[in-house]
Tab-separated table of C-alpha atoms in Angstrom:
chain	number	residue	atom	x	y	z
A	109	UNK	CA	8.733	6.926	36.642
A	110	UNK	CA	9.611	4.054	34.457
A	111	UNK	CA	12.118	1.516	35.810
A	112	UNK	CA	14.372	-1.134	34.130
A	113	UNK	CA	11.664	-3.544	35.010
A	114	UNK	CA	9.225	-1.601	32.969
A	115	UNK	CA	11.034	-1.421	30.455
A	116	UNK	CA	12.050	-4.484	30.181
A	117	UNK	CA	8.705	-5.846	30.386
A	118	UNK	CA	7.617	-3.746	27.580
A	119	UNK	CA	10.261	-4.813	25.111
A	120	UNK	CA	9.500	-8.699	26.014
A	121	UNK	CA	5.930	-8.159	24.975
A	122	UNK	CA	6.985	-6.231	21.844
A	123	UNK	CA	9.772	-8.604	20.734
A	124	UNK	CA	7.444	-11.531	21.576
A	125	UNK	CA	4.548	-9.965	19.770
A	126	UNK	CA	6.734	-9.296	17.053
A	127	UNK	CA	8.250	-12.832	16.801
A	128	UNK	CA	4.685	-14.286	16.764
A	129	UNK	CA	3.683	-12.253	13.997
A	130	UNK	CA	6.676	-12.930	11.814
A	131	UNK	CA	6.458	-16.641	12.653
A	132	UNK	CA	2.645	-16.380	11.318
A	133	UNK	CA	3.794	-14.826	8.107
A	134	UNK	CA	6.345	-17.361	7.512
A	135	UNK	CA	4.225	-20.042	7.785
A	136	UNK	CA	1.507	-18.393	5.564
A	137	UNK	CA	3.968	-17.729	3.197
A	138	UNK	CA	4.595	-21.673	2.681
A	139	UNK	CA	0.923	-22.155	1.829
A	140	UNK	CA	-0.009	-23.045	-1.673
A	141	UNK	CA	-3.255	-20.859	-1.435
A	142	UNK	CA	-1.154	-17.888	-0.446
A	143	UNK	CA	1.478	-18.711	-3.182
A	144	UNK	CA	0.352	-16.054	-5.457
A	145	UNK	CA	0.263	-13.470	-2.803
A	146	UNK	CA	3.598	-13.763	-1.888
A	147	UNK	CA	4.981	-14.365	-5.216
A	148	UNK	CA	3.140	-11.999	-7.749
A	149	UNK	CA	6.232	-10.987	-9.821
A	150	UNK	CA	6.951	-14.658	-10.486
A	151	UNK	CA	3.843	-15.123	-11.832
A	152	UNK	CA	4.067	-11.883	-13.939
A	153	UNK	CA	7.362	-13.146	-15.674
A	154	UNK	CA	5.588	-16.780	-15.960
A	155	UNK	CA	8.501	-18.385	-13.658
A	156	UNK	CA	6.473	-19.976	-11.767
A	157	UNK	CA	3.094	-21.855	-11.949
A	158	UNK	CA	0.521	-22.330	-8.786
A	159	UNK	CA	1.012	-25.199	-6.727
A	160	UNK	CA	-2.758	-25.397	-6.515
A	161	UNK	CA	-3.262	-27.016	-9.769
A	162	UNK	CA	-1.160	-29.886	-9.005
A	163	UNK	CA	-1.108	-32.265	-5.986
A	164	UNK	CA	-3.550	-34.132	-3.879
A	165	UNK	CA	-6.747	-32.473	-2.311
A	166	UNK	CA	-4.692	-31.834	0.767
A	167	UNK	CA	-1.604	-30.422	-0.658
A	168	UNK	CA	-3.457	-27.712	-2.969
A	169	UNK	CA	-4.120	-25.785	-0.091
A	170	UNK	CA	-1.897	-26.341	3.041
A	171	UNK	CA	2.072	-27.388	2.399
A	172	UNK	CA	2.345	-30.652	4.232
A	173	UNK	CA	6.379	-30.705	3.641
A	174	UNK	CA	8.296	-30.986	6.951
A	175	UNK	CA	11.293	-29.806	5.722
A	176	UNK	CA	10.421	-26.667	4.549
A	177	UNK	CA	9.383	-25.408	8.163
A	178	UNK	CA	12.125	-26.443	9.215
A	179	UNK	CA	14.352	-23.977	7.102
A	180	UNK	CA	11.284	-21.267	6.920
A	181	UNK	CA	14.087	-18.522	7.836
A	182	UNK	CA	16.572	-19.312	5.188
A	183	UNK	CA	15.275	-16.776	2.570
A	184	UNK	CA	16.318	-14.283	4.889
A	185	UNK	CA	20.552	-14.631	4.821
A	186	UNK	CA	19.853	-14.883	0.993
A	187	UNK	CA	17.966	-11.854	0.735
A	188	UNK	CA	20.119	-9.367	2.654
A	189	UNK	CA	23.601	-11.261	0.688
A	190	UNK	CA	21.853	-10.498	-2.382
A	191	UNK	CA	23.835	-7.793	-4.834
A	192	UNK	CA	21.135	-5.155	-5.147
A	193	UNK	CA	20.525	-5.128	-9.032
A	194	UNK	CA	20.017	-9.190	-8.812
A	195	UNK	CA	17.561	-8.403	-5.707
A	196	UNK	CA	15.475	-5.545	-7.855
A	197	UNK	CA	15.098	-8.431	-10.714
A	198	UNK	CA	14.180	-11.190	-8.323
A	199	UNK	CA	11.829	-9.311	-5.973
A	200	UNK	CA	11.066	-5.622	-7.417
A	201	UNK	CA	12.608	-2.083	-7.203
A	202	UNK	CA	10.261	-1.600	-3.693
A	203	UNK	CA	12.105	-4.502	-2.307
A	204	UNK	CA	15.471	-3.423	-2.505
A	205	UNK	CA	14.058	-0.041	-0.958
A	206	UNK	CA	12.472	-1.781	2.214
A	207	UNK	CA	15.795	-2.984	2.826
A	208	UNK	CA	17.781	0.046	2.354
A	209	UNK	CA	15.069	1.483	4.820
A	210	UNK	CA	16.676	-0.876	7.787
A	211	UNK	CA	20.253	-0.174	6.627
A	212	UNK	CA	19.476	3.432	6.943
A	213	UNK	CA	18.368	3.224	10.393
A	214	UNK	CA	21.350	1.548	11.425
A	215	UNK	CA	23.360	4.004	10.025
A	216	UNK	CA	21.846	6.760	11.444
A	217	UNK	CA	20.971	5.238	14.851
A	218	UNK	CA	24.352	3.047	15.828
A	219	UNK	CA	26.703	6.043	15.753
A	220	UNK	CA	24.304	8.515	17.559
A	221	UNK	CA	23.863	5.463	20.327
A	222	UNK	CA	27.696	4.987	20.564
A	223	UNK	CA	28.149	8.892	20.968
A	224	UNK	CA	25.406	9.036	23.233
A	225	UNK	CA	26.370	6.520	25.233
A	226	UNK	CA	30.408	7.516	25.407
A	227	UNK	CA	29.456	11.171	25.843
A	228	UNK	CA	25.776	12.008	27.115
A	229	UNK	CA	25.569	9.118	29.518
A	230	UNK	CA	28.683	9.916	31.661
A	231	UNK	CA	28.062	13.599	31.470
A	232	UNK	CA	24.346	12.822	33.407
A	233	UNK	CA	25.518	10.434	35.639
A	234	UNK	CA	28.139	12.514	37.589
A	235	UNK	CA	25.835	15.094	37.306
A	236	UNK	CA	24.278	13.833	40.957
A	237	UNK	CA	21.268	16.332	41.046
A	238	UNK	CA	18.951	13.802	42.021
A	239	UNK	CA	20.898	12.668	44.793
A	240	UNK	CA	20.567	15.620	46.573
A	241	UNK	CA	16.629	16.076	45.786
A	242	UNK	CA	14.901	13.869	48.790
A	243	UNK	CA	11.555	15.791	47.827
A	244	UNK	CA	11.143	13.753	44.076
A	245	UNK	CA	10.762	10.194	43.576
A	246	UNK	CA	13.005	8.425	41.119
A	247	UNK	CA	14.598	5.404	39.546
A	248	UNK	CA	18.204	4.772	38.478
A	249	UNK	CA	17.382	4.850	35.277
A	250	UNK	CA	16.562	8.484	35.822
A	251	UNK	CA	20.106	9.075	36.672
A	252	UNK	CA	21.047	8.284	33.213
A	253	UNK	CA	18.853	11.231	31.874
A	254	UNK	CA	19.247	15.114	31.758
A	255	UNK	CA	17.074	15.303	34.802
A	256	UNK	CA	20.168	14.912	37.014
A	257	UNK	CA	21.848	17.987	35.928
A	258	UNK	CA	21.503	20.357	38.116
A	259	UNK	CA	20.128	24.043	36.609
A	260	UNK	CA	22.561	26.432	34.894
A	261	UNK	CA	25.229	24.011	35.147
A	262	UNK	CA	27.884	23.689	32.404
A	263	UNK	CA	26.864	20.069	31.130
A	264	UNK	CA	24.117	21.413	29.389
A	265	UNK	CA	26.741	22.594	26.422
A	266	UNK	CA	27.214	18.780	26.139
A	267	UNK	CA	23.620	18.311	25.409
A	268	UNK	CA	23.623	21.405	23.434
A	269	UNK	CA	26.485	20.314	21.029
A	270	UNK	CA	25.204	16.727	21.009
A	271	UNK	CA	21.999	17.820	19.425
A	272	UNK	CA	23.772	19.422	16.406
A	273	UNK	CA	26.250	16.573	15.941
A	274	UNK	CA	22.864	14.148	16.085
A	275	UNK	CA	20.993	16.824	13.810
A	276	UNK	CA	24.064	17.091	11.459
A	277	UNK	CA	24.523	13.263	11.010
A	278	UNK	CA	20.840	12.811	10.536
A	279	UNK	CA	20.333	14.964	7.744
A	280	UNK	CA	23.896	14.293	6.367
A	281	UNK	CA	22.850	10.174	6.133
A	282	UNK	CA	19.099	11.186	4.438
A	283	UNK	CA	20.792	13.216	2.200
A	284	UNK	CA	23.440	10.894	0.942
A	285	UNK	CA	20.805	7.787	1.054
A	286	UNK	CA	18.121	10.246	-1.159
A	287	UNK	CA	20.757	10.765	-3.498
A	288	UNK	CA	21.451	7.445	-4.270
A	289	UNK	CA	18.140	6.347	-4.392
A	290	UNK	CA	17.389	8.928	-6.565
A	291	UNK	CA	20.098	7.550	-9.078
A	292	UNK	CA	19.148	4.093	-8.443
A	293	UNK	CA	15.140	5.106	-9.255
A	294	UNK	CA	16.521	6.481	-12.763
A	295	UNK	CA	18.676	3.654	-13.708
A	296	UNK	CA	15.460	1.461	-12.906
A	297	UNK	CA	13.002	3.357	-14.885
A	298	UNK	CA	15.574	3.948	-18.119
A	299	UNK	CA	16.261	0.062	-17.465
A	300	UNK	CA	12.283	-1.241	-18.007
A	301	UNK	CA	10.677	-1.333	-21.183
A	302	UNK	CA	8.475	1.680	-22.651
A	303	UNK	CA	4.752	1.503	-21.198
A	304	UNK	CA	2.130	3.586	-22.486
A	305	UNK	CA	1.404	5.162	-18.857
A	306	UNK	CA	4.845	6.381	-19.024
A	307	UNK	CA	3.822	8.940	-21.856
A	308	UNK	CA	0.394	9.606	-20.796
A	309	UNK	CA	-1.735	12.217	-18.571
A	310	UNK	CA	-4.745	12.188	-16.922
A	311	UNK	CA	-6.673	15.430	-17.341
A	312	UNK	CA	-9.609	16.158	-15.388
A	313	UNK	CA	-12.352	19.006	-15.436
A	314	UNK	CA	-12.006	19.849	-19.021
A	315	UNK	CA	-13.939	22.953	-19.040
A	316	UNK	CA	-17.310	22.740	-21.266
A	317	UNK	CA	-17.408	24.801	-24.567
A	318	UNK	CA	-20.371	25.894	-26.714
A	319	UNK	CA	-18.771	25.578	-29.955
A	320	UNK	CA	-16.507	21.804	-29.428
A	321	UNK	CA	-17.087	18.185	-27.658
A	322	UNK	CA	-15.066	17.308	-25.030
A	323	UNK	CA	-12.354	15.697	-27.541
A	324	UNK	CA	-12.126	18.610	-29.990
A	325	UNK	CA	-11.794	20.935	-26.959
A	326	UNK	CA	-8.997	18.460	-25.671
A	327	UNK	CA	-7.310	18.417	-28.779
A	328	UNK	CA	-7.257	21.806	-29.607
A	329	UNK	CA	-5.958	23.177	-25.849
A	330	UNK	CA	-3.471	20.255	-26.122
A	331	UNK	CA	-2.269	21.343	-29.991
A	332	UNK	CA	-2.030	25.176	-28.559
A	333	UNK	CA	-0.015	24.728	-25.529
A	334	UNK	CA	2.038	21.526	-26.278
A	335	UNK	CA	2.336	21.600	-30.083
A	336	UNK	CA	5.745	20.010	-30.163
A	337	UNK	CA	5.053	17.085	-27.717
A	338	UNK	CA	1.431	16.135	-27.956
A	339	UNK	CA	0.636	13.015	-29.919
A	340	UNK	CA	-3.103	11.993	-29.242
A	341	UNK	CA	-5.454	11.286	-26.718
A	342	UNK	CA	-8.740	9.418	-25.275
A	343	UNK	CA	-11.807	11.290	-23.896
A	344	UNK	CA	-13.248	8.942	-20.614
A	345	UNK	CA	-16.946	7.922	-20.679
A	346	UNK	CA	-18.875	7.035	-18.238
A	347	UNK	CA	-19.687	3.704	-18.758
A	348	UNK	CA	-20.742	2.414	-15.556
A	349	UNK	CA	-23.910	0.597	-15.893
A	350	UNK	CA	-21.845	-1.291	-18.681
A	351	UNK	CA	-19.315	-2.319	-16.450
A	352	UNK	CA	-21.762	-3.682	-14.395
A	353	UNK	CA	-23.659	-5.304	-16.971
A	354	UNK	CA	-20.268	-7.117	-18.171
A	355	UNK	CA	-19.290	-8.153	-14.133
A	356	UNK	CA	-22.758	-9.785	-14.423
A	357	UNK	CA	-22.001	-11.719	-17.538
A	358	UNK	CA	-18.446	-12.708	-16.664
A	359	UNK	CA	-20.068	-13.963	-12.819
A	360	UNK	CA	-23.032	-15.977	-15.059
A	361	UNK	CA	-20.044	-17.324	-17.500
A	362	UNK	CA	-18.534	-18.714	-14.247
A	363	UNK	CA	-21.556	-20.571	-13.342
A	364	UNK	CA	-21.934	-21.781	-16.686
A	365	UNK	CA	-18.111	-23.075	-17.004
A	366	UNK	CA	-18.803	-24.661	-13.351
A	367	UNK	CA	-21.899	-26.830	-14.319
A	368	UNK	CA	-20.685	-27.978	-18.128
A	369	UNK	CA	-17.235	-29.519	-15.813
A	370	UNK	CA	-19.799	-30.573	-13.688
A	371	UNK	CA	-21.852	-32.016	-16.845
A	372	UNK	CA	-18.747	-33.394	-18.510
A	373	UNK	CA	-17.817	-35.338	-14.970
A	374	UNK	CA	-21.351	-36.890	-14.923
A	375	UNK	CA	-23.212	-37.449	-18.282
A	376	UNK	CA	-26.084	-39.470	-16.724
A	377	UNK	CA	-28.150	-36.144	-15.101
A	378	UNK	CA	-28.021	-32.519	-16.464
A	379	UNK	CA	-27.539	-30.505	-13.257
A	380	UNK	CA	-30.128	-28.249	-12.601
A	381	UNK	CA	-30.642	-24.778	-10.460
A	382	UNK	CA	-32.997	-23.184	-8.655
A	383	UNK	CA	-33.581	-19.159	-9.874
A	384	UNK	CA	-34.320	-17.496	-6.822
A	385	UNK	CA	-31.930	-15.611	-4.426
A	386	UNK	CA	-28.431	-17.030	-4.442
A	387	UNK	CA	-29.779	-20.219	-5.642
A	388	UNK	CA	-31.379	-21.064	-2.924
A	389	UNK	CA	-35.074	-21.297	-3.589
A	390	UNK	CA	-37.412	-20.373	-6.933
A	391	UNK	CA	-38.149	-22.817	-9.923
A	392	UNK	CA	-35.785	-25.428	-10.677
A	393	UNK	CA	-34.285	-25.094	-14.059
A	394	UNK	CA	-31.497	-27.070	-16.030
A	395	UNK	CA	-28.545	-24.819	-15.009
A	396	UNK	CA	-26.530	-24.869	-18.531
A	397	UNK	CA	-29.351	-24.342	-20.517
A	398	UNK	CA	-30.731	-21.043	-18.345
A	399	UNK	CA	-27.153	-19.875	-17.633
A	400	UNK	CA	-27.037	-19.665	-21.877
A	401	UNK	CA	-30.325	-18.169	-22.247
A	402	UNK	CA	-29.196	-15.437	-19.355
A	403	UNK	CA	-25.607	-15.048	-20.989
A	404	UNK	CA	-27.305	-14.318	-24.371
A	405	UNK	CA	-29.929	-11.621	-23.154
A	406	UNK	CA	-26.247	-9.937	-21.419
A	407	UNK	CA	-24.566	-10.245	-24.699
A	408	UNK	CA	-27.485	-8.173	-26.302
A	409	UNK	CA	-28.076	-5.631	-23.471
A	410	UNK	CA	-24.277	-5.061	-23.554
A	411	UNK	CA	-24.133	-4.418	-26.956
A	412	UNK	CA	-26.890	-1.880	-26.932
A	413	UNK	CA	-25.540	-0.320	-24.196
A	414	UNK	CA	-21.965	-0.188	-25.435
A	415	UNK	CA	-23.884	1.945	-28.365
A	416	UNK	CA	-25.375	4.092	-26.348
A	417	UNK	CA	-22.050	4.855	-24.502
A	418	UNK	CA	-20.564	5.945	-27.471
A	419	UNK	CA	-23.540	7.940	-29.271
A	420	UNK	CA	-24.571	9.651	-26.475
A	421	UNK	CA	-22.687	13.183	-25.780
A	422	UNK	CA	-24.000	12.899	-22.237
A	423	UNK	CA	-21.912	9.978	-21.563
A	424	UNK	CA	-18.664	11.687	-22.307
A	425	UNK	CA	-17.205	13.140	-18.529
A	426	UNK	CA	-15.086	15.925	-18.632
A	427	UNK	CA	-11.831	13.916	-18.543
A	428	UNK	CA	-9.105	12.430	-20.969
A	429	UNK	CA	-6.257	10.358	-21.046
A	430	UNK	CA	-3.258	12.620	-23.250
A	431	UNK	CA	-0.524	11.096	-24.865
A	432	UNK	CA	2.606	12.852	-25.545
A	433	UNK	CA	5.534	11.958	-27.795
A	434	UNK	CA	8.086	11.930	-25.019
A	435	UNK	CA	8.498	11.275	-21.299
A	436	UNK	CA	9.579	14.847	-20.666
A	437	UNK	CA	6.394	16.446	-22.228
A	438	UNK	CA	4.476	14.020	-20.169
A	439	UNK	CA	6.639	14.685	-16.891
A	440	UNK	CA	6.249	18.853	-17.898
A	441	UNK	CA	2.447	18.359	-18.591
A	442	UNK	CA	1.681	16.246	-15.357
A	443	UNK	CA	3.527	18.759	-13.178
A	444	UNK	CA	2.767	22.161	-14.165
A	445	UNK	CA	-0.419	24.112	-13.814
A	446	UNK	CA	-2.211	24.204	-17.181
A	447	UNK	CA	-4.486	26.981	-17.060
A	448	UNK	CA	-4.577	30.128	-14.998
A	449	UNK	CA	-7.762	28.966	-13.147
A	450	UNK	CA	-6.353	25.983	-10.627
A	451	UNK	CA	-9.660	24.114	-10.781
A	452	UNK	CA	-9.535	23.745	-14.570
A	453	UNK	CA	-7.474	21.293	-16.515
A	454	UNK	CA	-6.057	19.574	-14.049
A	455	UNK	CA	-3.240	16.912	-14.609
A	456	UNK	CA	-1.799	13.842	-12.912
A	457	UNK	CA	0.685	11.192	-13.976
A	458	UNK	CA	-1.642	8.590	-15.586
A	459	UNK	CA	-1.723	5.379	-13.736
A	460	UNK	CA	-1.172	2.085	-15.189
A	461	UNK	CA	-4.054	1.149	-16.728
A	462	UNK	CA	-4.761	-2.217	-14.832
A	463	UNK	CA	-4.453	0.000	-11.899
A	464	UNK	CA	-7.242	2.031	-12.625
A	465	UNK	CA	-10.706	2.227	-10.874
A	466	UNK	CA	-12.884	3.485	-13.690
A	467	UNK	CA	-16.062	3.966	-11.725
A	468	UNK	CA	-14.187	6.871	-9.798
A	469	UNK	CA	-13.016	8.676	-13.433
A	470	UNK	CA	-16.811	9.829	-13.288
A	471	UNK	CA	-16.908	11.217	-10.123
A	472	UNK	CA	-17.026	15.596	-10.780
A	473	UNK	CA	-14.331	17.513	-9.399
A	474	UNK	CA	-16.877	19.308	-6.726
A	475	UNK	CA	-17.887	16.075	-5.585
A	476	UNK	CA	-14.550	14.665	-5.412
A	477	UNK	CA	-13.465	17.717	-3.791
A	478	UNK	CA	-16.210	17.475	-0.703
A	479	UNK	CA	-15.081	13.753	-0.435
A	480	UNK	CA	-11.544	14.472	0.363
A	481	UNK	CA	-12.629	17.082	3.044
A	482	UNK	CA	-15.068	14.698	4.532
A	483	UNK	CA	-12.275	11.998	4.724
A	484	UNK	CA	-10.057	14.719	6.156
A	485	UNK	CA	-12.349	15.554	8.921
A	486	UNK	CA	-13.382	12.029	9.780
A	487	UNK	CA	-9.320	11.275	10.192
A	488	UNK	CA	-9.178	14.406	12.672
A	489	UNK	CA	-11.674	12.785	14.718
A	490	UNK	CA	-10.401	9.358	14.680
A	491	UNK	CA	-7.347	10.652	15.501
A	492	UNK	CA	-8.617	12.483	18.509
A	493	UNK	CA	-10.353	9.985	19.836
A	494	UNK	CA	-8.087	7.122	19.305
A	495	UNK	CA	-6.192	9.136	22.139
A	496	UNK	CA	-8.786	7.337	24.893
A	497	UNK	CA	-7.894	3.602	23.645
A	498	UNK	CA	-4.138	4.836	23.712
A	499	UNK	CA	-4.548	6.318	27.340
A	500	UNK	CA	-5.918	2.795	28.471
A	501	UNK	CA	-3.240	0.863	27.231
A	502	UNK	CA	-0.576	3.376	28.380
A	503	UNK	CA	-1.988	2.601	32.013
A	504	UNK	CA	-0.676	-1.151	31.233
A	505	UNK	CA	2.791	0.483	30.718
A	506	UNK	CA	4.325	-0.695	33.825
A	507	UNK	CA	3.837	-3.733	35.945
A	508	UNK	CA	2.009	-1.748	38.657
A	509	UNK	CA	-0.463	-0.798	36.464
A	510	UNK	CA	-0.837	-4.415	34.859
A	511	UNK	CA	-1.330	-5.756	38.788
A	512	UNK	CA	-4.229	-3.344	39.517
A	513	UNK	CA	-6.332	-4.424	36.083
A	514	UNK	CA	-5.237	-8.179	35.681
A	515	UNK	CA	-4.936	-9.152	39.533
A	516	UNK	CA	-4.693	-12.447	38.751
A	517	UNK	CA	-1.208	-11.975	37.089
A	518	UNK	CA	0.372	-10.662	40.569
A	519	UNK	CA	2.058	-14.075	41.286
A	520	UNK	CA	4.297	-13.857	38.008
A	521	UNK	CA	5.070	-10.148	38.300
A	522	UNK	CA	6.085	-10.495	41.766
A	523	UNK	CA	8.344	-13.290	40.726
């Protein structure tokens, strides 16, 4: 059985590991090259500029101000003391909820811990059942547990009563917290400026119609079923090849900007580049002329591909973004089944436009279902086989196990 030494050792390892990760986070947070990672909301609001745009070459990537490292934990008291409305405006709604999770844990476990030590521990200690069992191996810690109560004892009523008390307090605290969070979320959504995704629903698996196009079918369906709330729609095109061309053109444009800036700094010699793989080999050409010519070719190809996507009916996939006049109309459509066939006219809230991964919208419903099934199967096997490394790590959870696996630590363990 686990002893107090084992528990202290495990606690020390966990605390030291957590502290090491926390210090690493605090140091990385102060570095200029991570500024956009840790302060994205400030950049979106336009109240913060990147520190990599100013200062010396080293200061652009490494924070050399020693004073910031001394007070790197100063943000924690400020965040905990900040009023929730101000915290939401400063760091976002998710940050306020993250802090409330920790406060909820304190609300639940602090009273329960006090109650357990005040009621259950004395009941268990005075049971003295283990003192009369010479055939069992136990530690002093076991005397604090329910195993120290003899079978059939009236002391079990204390555990049964406390189980109901613990359950009631946990459910009551969760209910109050969820009620408060729901009202906070509604106020937060009401205070935000209107966005298109709040009025829009993503519709998948639109059934084919021999007499109507996908666009006409979507318009007819929602005009009939949601006549008072339907506003407009936009069908989705399979433009993955067009997207690849655009991405390639943007990459070449970045290289063109790089060589043009290089030529501006040194106008004596025009920069050159090799046309082979990753520019490592091949014919050496004028870099600016080469990338201008390649970008011109891709622009023509992009125009032709865009015309093909718009005019080709096969490029339209059975999906559409449907917009409504009110949030209520969009909510009703997103959360209700639209057809007697549960695999057709599938609706869900439309994501924010910048969060859409467009290539995935072209995945057929059947293929998407198969992918989800395969992921569920893989997740099951991952969870199942993960028990083996867990068992190995668990064998190191006590001092004796560590001493057997790492014998060179025996002097330290004995101390």
